[in-house]
Short mmCIF file of C-alpha atoms (C1' of nucleotides) and ligand atoms in Angstrom, two decimals:
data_model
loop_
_atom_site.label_atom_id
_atom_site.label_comp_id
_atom_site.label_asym_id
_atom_site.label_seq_id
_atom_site.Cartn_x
_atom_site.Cartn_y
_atom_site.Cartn_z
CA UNK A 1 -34.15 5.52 79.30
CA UNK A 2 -37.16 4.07 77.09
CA UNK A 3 -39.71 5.36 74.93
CA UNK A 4 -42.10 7.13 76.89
CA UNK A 5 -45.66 6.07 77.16
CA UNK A 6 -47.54 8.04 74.79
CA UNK A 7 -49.71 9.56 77.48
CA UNK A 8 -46.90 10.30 80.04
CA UNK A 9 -47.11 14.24 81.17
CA UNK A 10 -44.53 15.36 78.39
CA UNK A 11 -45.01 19.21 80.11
CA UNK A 12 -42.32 17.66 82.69
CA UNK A 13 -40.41 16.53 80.14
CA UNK A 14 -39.61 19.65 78.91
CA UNK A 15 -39.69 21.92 82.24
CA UNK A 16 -37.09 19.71 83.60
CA UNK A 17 -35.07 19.68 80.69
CA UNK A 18 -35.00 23.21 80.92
CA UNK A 19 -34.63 23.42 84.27
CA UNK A 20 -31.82 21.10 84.43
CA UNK A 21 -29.63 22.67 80.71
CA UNK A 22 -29.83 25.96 83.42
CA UNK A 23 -28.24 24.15 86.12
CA UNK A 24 -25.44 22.51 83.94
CA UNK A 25 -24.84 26.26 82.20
CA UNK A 26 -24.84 27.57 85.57
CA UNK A 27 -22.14 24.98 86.84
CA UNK A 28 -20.03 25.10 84.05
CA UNK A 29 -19.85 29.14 83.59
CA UNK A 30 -21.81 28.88 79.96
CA UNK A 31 -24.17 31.26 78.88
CA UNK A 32 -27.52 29.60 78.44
CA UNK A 33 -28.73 32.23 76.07
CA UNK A 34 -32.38 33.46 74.78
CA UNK A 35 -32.08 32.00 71.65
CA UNK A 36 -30.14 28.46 72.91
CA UNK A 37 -33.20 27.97 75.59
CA UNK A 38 -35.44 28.32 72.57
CA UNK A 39 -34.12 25.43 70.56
CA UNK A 40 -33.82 23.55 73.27
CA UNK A 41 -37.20 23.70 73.92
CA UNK A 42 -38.45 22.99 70.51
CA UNK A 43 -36.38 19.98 70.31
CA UNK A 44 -38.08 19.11 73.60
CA UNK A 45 -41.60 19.53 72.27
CA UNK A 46 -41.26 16.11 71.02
CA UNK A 47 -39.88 12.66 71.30
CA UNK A 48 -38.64 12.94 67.98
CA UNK A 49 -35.71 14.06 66.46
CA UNK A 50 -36.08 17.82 64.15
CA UNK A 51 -34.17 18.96 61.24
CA UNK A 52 -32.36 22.31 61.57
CA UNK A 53 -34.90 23.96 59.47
CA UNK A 54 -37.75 22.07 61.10
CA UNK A 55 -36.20 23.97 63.96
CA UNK A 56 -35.80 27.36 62.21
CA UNK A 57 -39.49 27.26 60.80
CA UNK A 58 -40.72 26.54 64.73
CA UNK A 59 -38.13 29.22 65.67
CA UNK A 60 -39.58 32.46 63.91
CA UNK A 61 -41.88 34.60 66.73
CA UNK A 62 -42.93 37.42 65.01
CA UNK A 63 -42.85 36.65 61.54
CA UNK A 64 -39.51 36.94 60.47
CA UNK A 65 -37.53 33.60 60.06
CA UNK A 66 -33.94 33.82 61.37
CA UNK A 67 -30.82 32.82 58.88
CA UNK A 68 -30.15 28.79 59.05
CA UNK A 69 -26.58 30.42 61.04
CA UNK A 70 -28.84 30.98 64.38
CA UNK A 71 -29.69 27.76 64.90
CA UNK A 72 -26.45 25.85 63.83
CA UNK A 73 -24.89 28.11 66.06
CA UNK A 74 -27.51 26.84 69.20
CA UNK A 75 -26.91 23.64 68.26
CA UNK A 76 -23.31 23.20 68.46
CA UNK A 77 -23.41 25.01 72.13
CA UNK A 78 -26.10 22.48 73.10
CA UNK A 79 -23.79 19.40 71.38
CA UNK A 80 -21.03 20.92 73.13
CA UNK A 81 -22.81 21.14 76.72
CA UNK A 82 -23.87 18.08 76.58
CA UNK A 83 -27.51 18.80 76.03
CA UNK A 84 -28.71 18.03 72.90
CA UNK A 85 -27.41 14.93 70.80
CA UNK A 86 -27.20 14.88 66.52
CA UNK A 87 -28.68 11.70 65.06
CA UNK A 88 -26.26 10.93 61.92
CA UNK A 89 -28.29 8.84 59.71
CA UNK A 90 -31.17 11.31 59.66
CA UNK A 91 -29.28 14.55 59.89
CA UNK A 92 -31.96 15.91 63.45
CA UNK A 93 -31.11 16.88 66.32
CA UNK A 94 -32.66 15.89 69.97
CA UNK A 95 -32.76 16.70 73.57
CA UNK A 96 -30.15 14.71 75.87
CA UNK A 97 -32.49 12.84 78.34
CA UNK A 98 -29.10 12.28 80.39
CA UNK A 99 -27.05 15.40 80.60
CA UNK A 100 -25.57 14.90 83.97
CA UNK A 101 -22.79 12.58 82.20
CA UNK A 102 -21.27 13.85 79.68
CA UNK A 103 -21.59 10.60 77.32
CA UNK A 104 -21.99 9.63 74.03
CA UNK A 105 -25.39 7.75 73.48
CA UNK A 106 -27.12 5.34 71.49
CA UNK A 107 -30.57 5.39 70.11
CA UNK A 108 -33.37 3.26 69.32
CA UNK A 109 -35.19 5.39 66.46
CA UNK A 110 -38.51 4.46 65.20
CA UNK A 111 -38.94 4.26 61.47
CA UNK A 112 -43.61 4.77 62.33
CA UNK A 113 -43.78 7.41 64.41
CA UNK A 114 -40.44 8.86 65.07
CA UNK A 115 -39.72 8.93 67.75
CA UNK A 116 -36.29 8.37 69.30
CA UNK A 117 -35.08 7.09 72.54
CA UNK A 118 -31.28 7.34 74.01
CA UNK A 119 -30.34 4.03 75.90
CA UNK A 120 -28.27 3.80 78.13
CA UNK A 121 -26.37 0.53 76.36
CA UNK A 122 -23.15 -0.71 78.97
CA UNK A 123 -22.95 -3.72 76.59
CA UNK A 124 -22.97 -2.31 73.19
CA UNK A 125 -20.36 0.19 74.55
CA UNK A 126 -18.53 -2.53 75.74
CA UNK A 127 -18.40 -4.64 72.85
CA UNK A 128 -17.63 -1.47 70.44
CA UNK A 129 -14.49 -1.46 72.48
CA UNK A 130 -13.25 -4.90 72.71
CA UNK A 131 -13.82 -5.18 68.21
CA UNK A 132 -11.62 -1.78 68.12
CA UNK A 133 -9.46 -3.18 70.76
CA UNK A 134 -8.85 -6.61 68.72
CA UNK A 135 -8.62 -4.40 65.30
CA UNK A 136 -5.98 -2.69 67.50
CA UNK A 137 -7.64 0.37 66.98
CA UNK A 138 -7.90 3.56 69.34
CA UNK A 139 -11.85 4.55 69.85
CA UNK A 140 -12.66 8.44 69.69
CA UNK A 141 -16.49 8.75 68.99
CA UNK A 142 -19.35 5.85 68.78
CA UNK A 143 -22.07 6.44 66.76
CA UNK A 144 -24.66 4.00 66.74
CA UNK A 145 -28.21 3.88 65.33
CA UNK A 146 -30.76 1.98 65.60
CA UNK A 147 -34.12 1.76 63.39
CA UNK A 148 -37.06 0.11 63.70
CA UNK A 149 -40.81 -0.23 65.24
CA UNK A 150 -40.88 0.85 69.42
CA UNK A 151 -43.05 -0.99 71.13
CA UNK A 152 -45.86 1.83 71.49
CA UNK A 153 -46.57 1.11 67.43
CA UNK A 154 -46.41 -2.72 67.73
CA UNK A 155 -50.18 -3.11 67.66
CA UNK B 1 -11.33 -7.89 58.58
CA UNK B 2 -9.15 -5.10 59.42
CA UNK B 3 -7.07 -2.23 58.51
CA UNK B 4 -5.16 -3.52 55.64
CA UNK B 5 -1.24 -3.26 55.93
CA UNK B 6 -0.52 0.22 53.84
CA UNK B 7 1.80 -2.14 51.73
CA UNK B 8 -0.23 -4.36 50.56
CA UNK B 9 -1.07 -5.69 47.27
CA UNK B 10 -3.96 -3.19 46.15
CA UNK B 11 -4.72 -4.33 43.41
CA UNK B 12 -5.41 -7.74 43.56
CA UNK B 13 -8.52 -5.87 46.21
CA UNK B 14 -9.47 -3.82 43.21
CA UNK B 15 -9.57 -6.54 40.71
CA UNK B 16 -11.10 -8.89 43.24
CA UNK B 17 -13.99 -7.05 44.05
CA UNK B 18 -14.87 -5.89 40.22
CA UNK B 19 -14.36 -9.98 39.89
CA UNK B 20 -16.83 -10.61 42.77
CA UNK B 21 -19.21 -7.67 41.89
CA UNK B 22 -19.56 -9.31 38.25
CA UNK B 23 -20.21 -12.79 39.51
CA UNK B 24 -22.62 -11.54 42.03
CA UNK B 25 -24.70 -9.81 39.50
CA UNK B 26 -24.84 -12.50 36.98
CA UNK B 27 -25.41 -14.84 39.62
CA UNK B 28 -28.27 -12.51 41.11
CA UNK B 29 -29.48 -11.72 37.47
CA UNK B 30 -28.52 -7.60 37.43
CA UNK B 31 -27.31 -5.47 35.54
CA UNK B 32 -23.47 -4.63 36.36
CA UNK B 33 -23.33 -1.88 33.95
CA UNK B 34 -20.35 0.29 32.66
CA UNK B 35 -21.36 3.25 35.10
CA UNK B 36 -22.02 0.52 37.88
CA UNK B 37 -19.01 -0.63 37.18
CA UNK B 38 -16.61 2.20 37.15
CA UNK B 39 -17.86 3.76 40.01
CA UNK B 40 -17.13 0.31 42.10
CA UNK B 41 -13.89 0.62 40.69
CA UNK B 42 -13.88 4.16 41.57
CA UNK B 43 -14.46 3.42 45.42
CA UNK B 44 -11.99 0.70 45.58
CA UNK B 45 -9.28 2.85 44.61
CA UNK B 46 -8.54 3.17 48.23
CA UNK B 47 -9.77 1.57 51.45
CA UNK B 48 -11.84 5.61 52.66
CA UNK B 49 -14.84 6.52 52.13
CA UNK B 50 -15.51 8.60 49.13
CA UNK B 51 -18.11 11.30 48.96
CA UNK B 52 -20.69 11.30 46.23
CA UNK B 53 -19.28 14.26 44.25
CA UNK B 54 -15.34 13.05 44.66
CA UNK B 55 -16.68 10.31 42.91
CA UNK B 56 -18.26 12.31 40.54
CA UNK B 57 -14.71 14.35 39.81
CA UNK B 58 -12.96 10.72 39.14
CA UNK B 59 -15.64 10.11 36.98
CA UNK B 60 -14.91 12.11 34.46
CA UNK B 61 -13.21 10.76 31.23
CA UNK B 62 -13.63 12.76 28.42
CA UNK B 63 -13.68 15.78 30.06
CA UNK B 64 -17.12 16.25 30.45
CA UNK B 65 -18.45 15.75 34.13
CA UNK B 66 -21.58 13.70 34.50
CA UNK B 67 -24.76 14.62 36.46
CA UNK B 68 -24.99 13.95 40.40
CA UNK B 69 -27.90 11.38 39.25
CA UNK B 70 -25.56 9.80 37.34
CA UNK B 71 -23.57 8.92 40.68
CA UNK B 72 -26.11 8.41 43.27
CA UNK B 73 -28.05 6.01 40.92
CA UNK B 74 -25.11 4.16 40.23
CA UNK B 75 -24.40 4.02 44.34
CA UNK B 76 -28.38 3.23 45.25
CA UNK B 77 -27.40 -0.12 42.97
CA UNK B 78 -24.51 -1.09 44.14
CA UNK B 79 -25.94 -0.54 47.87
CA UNK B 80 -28.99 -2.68 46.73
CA UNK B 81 -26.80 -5.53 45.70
CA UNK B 82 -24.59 -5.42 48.73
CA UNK B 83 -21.90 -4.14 47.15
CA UNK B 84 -21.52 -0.98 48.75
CA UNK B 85 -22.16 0.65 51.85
CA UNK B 86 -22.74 4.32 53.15
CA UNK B 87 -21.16 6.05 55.93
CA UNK B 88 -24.00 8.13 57.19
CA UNK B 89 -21.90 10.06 59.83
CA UNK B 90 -19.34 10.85 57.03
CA UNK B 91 -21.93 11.31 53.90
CA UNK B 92 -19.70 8.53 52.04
CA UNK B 93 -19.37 5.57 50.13
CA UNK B 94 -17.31 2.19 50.58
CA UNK B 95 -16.76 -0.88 48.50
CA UNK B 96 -18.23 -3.42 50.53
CA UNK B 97 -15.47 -6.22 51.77
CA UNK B 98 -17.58 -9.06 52.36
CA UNK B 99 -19.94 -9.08 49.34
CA UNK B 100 -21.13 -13.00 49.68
CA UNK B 101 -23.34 -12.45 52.34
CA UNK B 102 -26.23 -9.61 52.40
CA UNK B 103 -25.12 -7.95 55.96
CA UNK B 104 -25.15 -4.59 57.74
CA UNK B 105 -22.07 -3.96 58.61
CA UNK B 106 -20.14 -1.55 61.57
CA UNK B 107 -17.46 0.53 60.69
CA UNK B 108 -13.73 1.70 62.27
CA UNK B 109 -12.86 4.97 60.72
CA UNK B 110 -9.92 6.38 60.87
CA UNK B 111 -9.77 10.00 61.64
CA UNK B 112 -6.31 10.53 60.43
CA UNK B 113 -5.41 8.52 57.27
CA UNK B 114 -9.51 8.55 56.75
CA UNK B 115 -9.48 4.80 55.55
CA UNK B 116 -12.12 2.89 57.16
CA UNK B 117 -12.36 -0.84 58.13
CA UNK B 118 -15.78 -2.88 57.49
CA UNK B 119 -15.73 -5.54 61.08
CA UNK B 120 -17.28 -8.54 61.69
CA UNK B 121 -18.51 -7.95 64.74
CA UNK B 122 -20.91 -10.35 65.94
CA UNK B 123 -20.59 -9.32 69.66
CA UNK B 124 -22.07 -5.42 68.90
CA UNK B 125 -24.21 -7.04 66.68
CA UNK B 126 -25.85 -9.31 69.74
CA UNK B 127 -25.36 -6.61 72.27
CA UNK B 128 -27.47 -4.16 69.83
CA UNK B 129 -29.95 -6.96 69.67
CA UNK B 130 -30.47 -7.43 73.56
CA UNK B 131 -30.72 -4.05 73.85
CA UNK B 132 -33.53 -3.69 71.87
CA UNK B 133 -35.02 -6.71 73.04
CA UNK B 134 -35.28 -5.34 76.58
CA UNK B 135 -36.46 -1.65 75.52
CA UNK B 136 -39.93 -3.58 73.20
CA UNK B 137 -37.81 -2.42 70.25
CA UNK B 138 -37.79 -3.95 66.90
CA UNK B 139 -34.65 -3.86 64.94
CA UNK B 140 -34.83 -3.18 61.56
CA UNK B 141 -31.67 -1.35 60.49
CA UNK B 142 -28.15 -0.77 62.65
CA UNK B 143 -26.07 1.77 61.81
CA UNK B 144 -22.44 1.52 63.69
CA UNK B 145 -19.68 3.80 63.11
CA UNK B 146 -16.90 4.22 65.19
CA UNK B 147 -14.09 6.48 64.66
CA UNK B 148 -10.89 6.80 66.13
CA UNK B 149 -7.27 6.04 65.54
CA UNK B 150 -5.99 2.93 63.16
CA UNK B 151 -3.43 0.83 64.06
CA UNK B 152 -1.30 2.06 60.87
CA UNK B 153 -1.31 5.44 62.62
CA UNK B 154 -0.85 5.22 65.98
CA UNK B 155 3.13 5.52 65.55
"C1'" DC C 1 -36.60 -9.95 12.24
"C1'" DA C 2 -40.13 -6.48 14.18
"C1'" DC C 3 -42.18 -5.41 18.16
"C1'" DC C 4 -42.77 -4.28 22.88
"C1'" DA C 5 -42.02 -3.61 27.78
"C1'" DA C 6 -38.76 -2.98 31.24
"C1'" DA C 7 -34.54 -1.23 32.77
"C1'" DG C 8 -30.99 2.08 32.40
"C1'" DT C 9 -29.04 6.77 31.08
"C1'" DG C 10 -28.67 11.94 30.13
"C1'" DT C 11 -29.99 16.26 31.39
"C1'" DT C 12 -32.10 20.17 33.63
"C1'" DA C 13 -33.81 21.86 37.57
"C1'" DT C 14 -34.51 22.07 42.38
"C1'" DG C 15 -34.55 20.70 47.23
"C1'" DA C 16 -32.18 19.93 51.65
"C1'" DT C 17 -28.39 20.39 54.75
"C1'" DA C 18 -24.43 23.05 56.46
"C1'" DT C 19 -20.63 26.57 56.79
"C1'" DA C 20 -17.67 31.01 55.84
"C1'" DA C 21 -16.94 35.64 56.82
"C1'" DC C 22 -17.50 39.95 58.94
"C1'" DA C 23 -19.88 43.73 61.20
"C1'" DA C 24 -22.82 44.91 65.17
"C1'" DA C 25 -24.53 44.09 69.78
"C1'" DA C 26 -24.44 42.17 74.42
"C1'" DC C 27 -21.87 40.79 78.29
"C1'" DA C 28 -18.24 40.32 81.95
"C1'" DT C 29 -15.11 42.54 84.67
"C1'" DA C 30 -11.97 45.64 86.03
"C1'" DT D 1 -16.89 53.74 81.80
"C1'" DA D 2 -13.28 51.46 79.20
"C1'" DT D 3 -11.83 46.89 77.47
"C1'" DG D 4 -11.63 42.53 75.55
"C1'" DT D 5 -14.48 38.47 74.79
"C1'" DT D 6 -18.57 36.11 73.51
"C1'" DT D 7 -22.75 36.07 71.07
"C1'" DT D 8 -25.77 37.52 67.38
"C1'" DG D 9 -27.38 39.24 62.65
"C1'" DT D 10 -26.85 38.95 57.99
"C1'" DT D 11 -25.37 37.86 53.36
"C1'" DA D 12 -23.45 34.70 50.64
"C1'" DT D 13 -21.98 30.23 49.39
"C1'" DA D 14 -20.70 25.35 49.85
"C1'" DT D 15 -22.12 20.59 50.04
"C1'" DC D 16 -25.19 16.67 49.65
"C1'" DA D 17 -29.29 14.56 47.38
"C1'" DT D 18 -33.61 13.90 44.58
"C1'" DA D 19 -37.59 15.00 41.05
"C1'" DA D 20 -39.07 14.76 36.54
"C1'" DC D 21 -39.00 13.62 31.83
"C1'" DA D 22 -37.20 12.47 27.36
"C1'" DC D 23 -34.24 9.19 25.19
"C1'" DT D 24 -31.59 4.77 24.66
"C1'" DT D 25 -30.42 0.15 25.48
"C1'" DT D 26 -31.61 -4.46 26.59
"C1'" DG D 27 -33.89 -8.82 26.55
"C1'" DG D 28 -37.63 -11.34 25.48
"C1'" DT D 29 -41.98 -12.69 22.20
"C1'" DG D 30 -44.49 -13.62 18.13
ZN1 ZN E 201 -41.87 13.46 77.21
ZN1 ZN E 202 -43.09 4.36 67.17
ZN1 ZN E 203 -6.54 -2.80 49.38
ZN1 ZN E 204 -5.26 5.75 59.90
#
DNA sequence: CACCAAAGTGTTATGATATAACAAAACATA
DNA sequence: TATGTTTTGTTATATCATAACACTTTGGTG
C-alpha cells in the first residue's frame, strides 16, 4: 500500500505472494507453472522493479541462461493473471502487492533506491476519468508514474 | 486542449509551432537548428506520436538516411526546451501543444486513429500530488498516459 | 581578421529491449 | 492410450537507444 520499512520481514513478502499467485491460478483454472513461480519470485526478491534480462540473468540454475522468449513468455501470464504489473517509463516488471482485484495500479517509484510502491489512488483514478470524460473520450488503460525520493531516503 | 476536429486547419498548427519553437529559442538563447528544426516539423505533421526511427524514415532528403543519433539528439533538445514530449508507454514523440510554459503534461491516446491529446489537467495533477503527500513521497517527475477511445472515433 | 572554446553534427559501432516462428514436450481428459 | 491443447525450447530477428570520437560550425575575444 506504501513503501515498506526497510527492515520489515520481506521473507513474508514473498511466501505470501507465492502463496496467494497459487490460490488465484488455482481459482481461475491457470497453470501456475515451474518456470512462472520462478519469475515471480525473483521479481519478489525485491521492492524494486527488474528488467527482463535482470530477470533472465537471476533465472539461469545450472549454468545455462534461458533465451530472453522464457521469460517474456512468464511475464505476460503473470500481466495477464493479474500478478505482476509492467512499469512503462522504465521498461521492469514487479510483483502485484494487490492481486485479489484485478486493477490497474499506480506507482510511486523512487529515482535513490528503487524501489517502487503500487497505491491504491481512488482520486487520481477518479480524476483520470472525469479529464477523459470532459475531452469526451472513452478510457481503456491508465498508466501513471510517479518518480521521486520515498520517504525511507529522505534523510 | 483536446482532440482536434479531423478537419481542421493543419497547417496553421504546423506553422504555429515552428513559429513558437523559433521564438522560444531565441528568446531562451538556443540553438533551433536545421535538424532541430525539421524534425519538429516532422512530428507536427500529425497530432500521433511518432517513433524515433519513423522519424528517422521522414528524415531523409537526399536519399541518404541519417544516423539514429542524428534523431534522438535532435529529440533530447527539443524535450529540453519543452518543445516535445515522450510517450514512454508508446516509445514516441509529440510536438508539445502548450510550449509557453515548462510543464509535464498527461496524455489521451487514442488506440484507434493513434493521435494523442496533450490535457490540462490540473485535477490529476493535484490528486497525484496528495497522493504522494500522504505515502512520504516526493514528486519529482509524473508520467500520465491514458489510452482509450477519442471522441472522433467513437462513431 | 585570426584565434579559440563551446556547441553541434556525422559516422561507426554496440547495447538494451522485445517479438516471430516452429518443433518438441508436458498436460488434461476422455 | 489416443487426442487436442497448452507450454516450453530454440534460433533468429526486429525495435529502441546510447557510446565514442573525429570533424564542422558558431559566436565571441584580442
Ligand atoms: Zn517486502
Ligand atoms: Zn528510496
Ligand atoms: Zn493540427
Ligand atoms: Zn481516434
Amino acid at each position: 500500500m506504501s513503501f515498506p520499512n526497510p527492515r520489515h520481514d520481506h521473507g513474508r513478502c514473498v511466501s505470501g505472494a507465492l502463496k496467494t499467485a497459487e490460490n488465484k491460478s488455482r481459482a481461475l483454472g491457470l497453470r501456475f507453472t515451474k518456470t512462472r513461480r520462478k519469475v515471480l519470485e525473483i521479481l519478489w526478491q525485491s521492492h524494486s522493479p527488474l528488467g527482463a534480462y535482470d530477470i533472465l540473468d537471476r533465472l539461469q540454475e545450472d549454468g545455462r541462461r534461458p533465451a530472453p522468449m522464457v521469460v517474456y513468455r512468464a511475464l505476460d501470464f503473470l500481466m495477464e493473471a493479474g500478478l505482476a504489473h509492467r512499469l512503462s517509463s522504465r521498461n521492469a516488471f514487479i510483483g502485484c502487492s494487490a492481486p485479489d482485484d484485478h486493477h490497474e495500479a499506480q506507482f510511486l517509484i523512487c529515482d535513490q533506491c528503487g524501489s517502487a510502491a503500487e497505491v491504491e489512488a481512488r482520486p487520481i483514478a477518479k480524476a483520470v476519468e472525469e479529464t477523459a470524460a470532459s475531452a469526451g473520450f472513452r478510457v481503456q488503460h491508465r498508466v501513471v508514474e510517479i518518480t521521486g525520493i520515498c520517504p525511507n531516503c529522505q534523510n
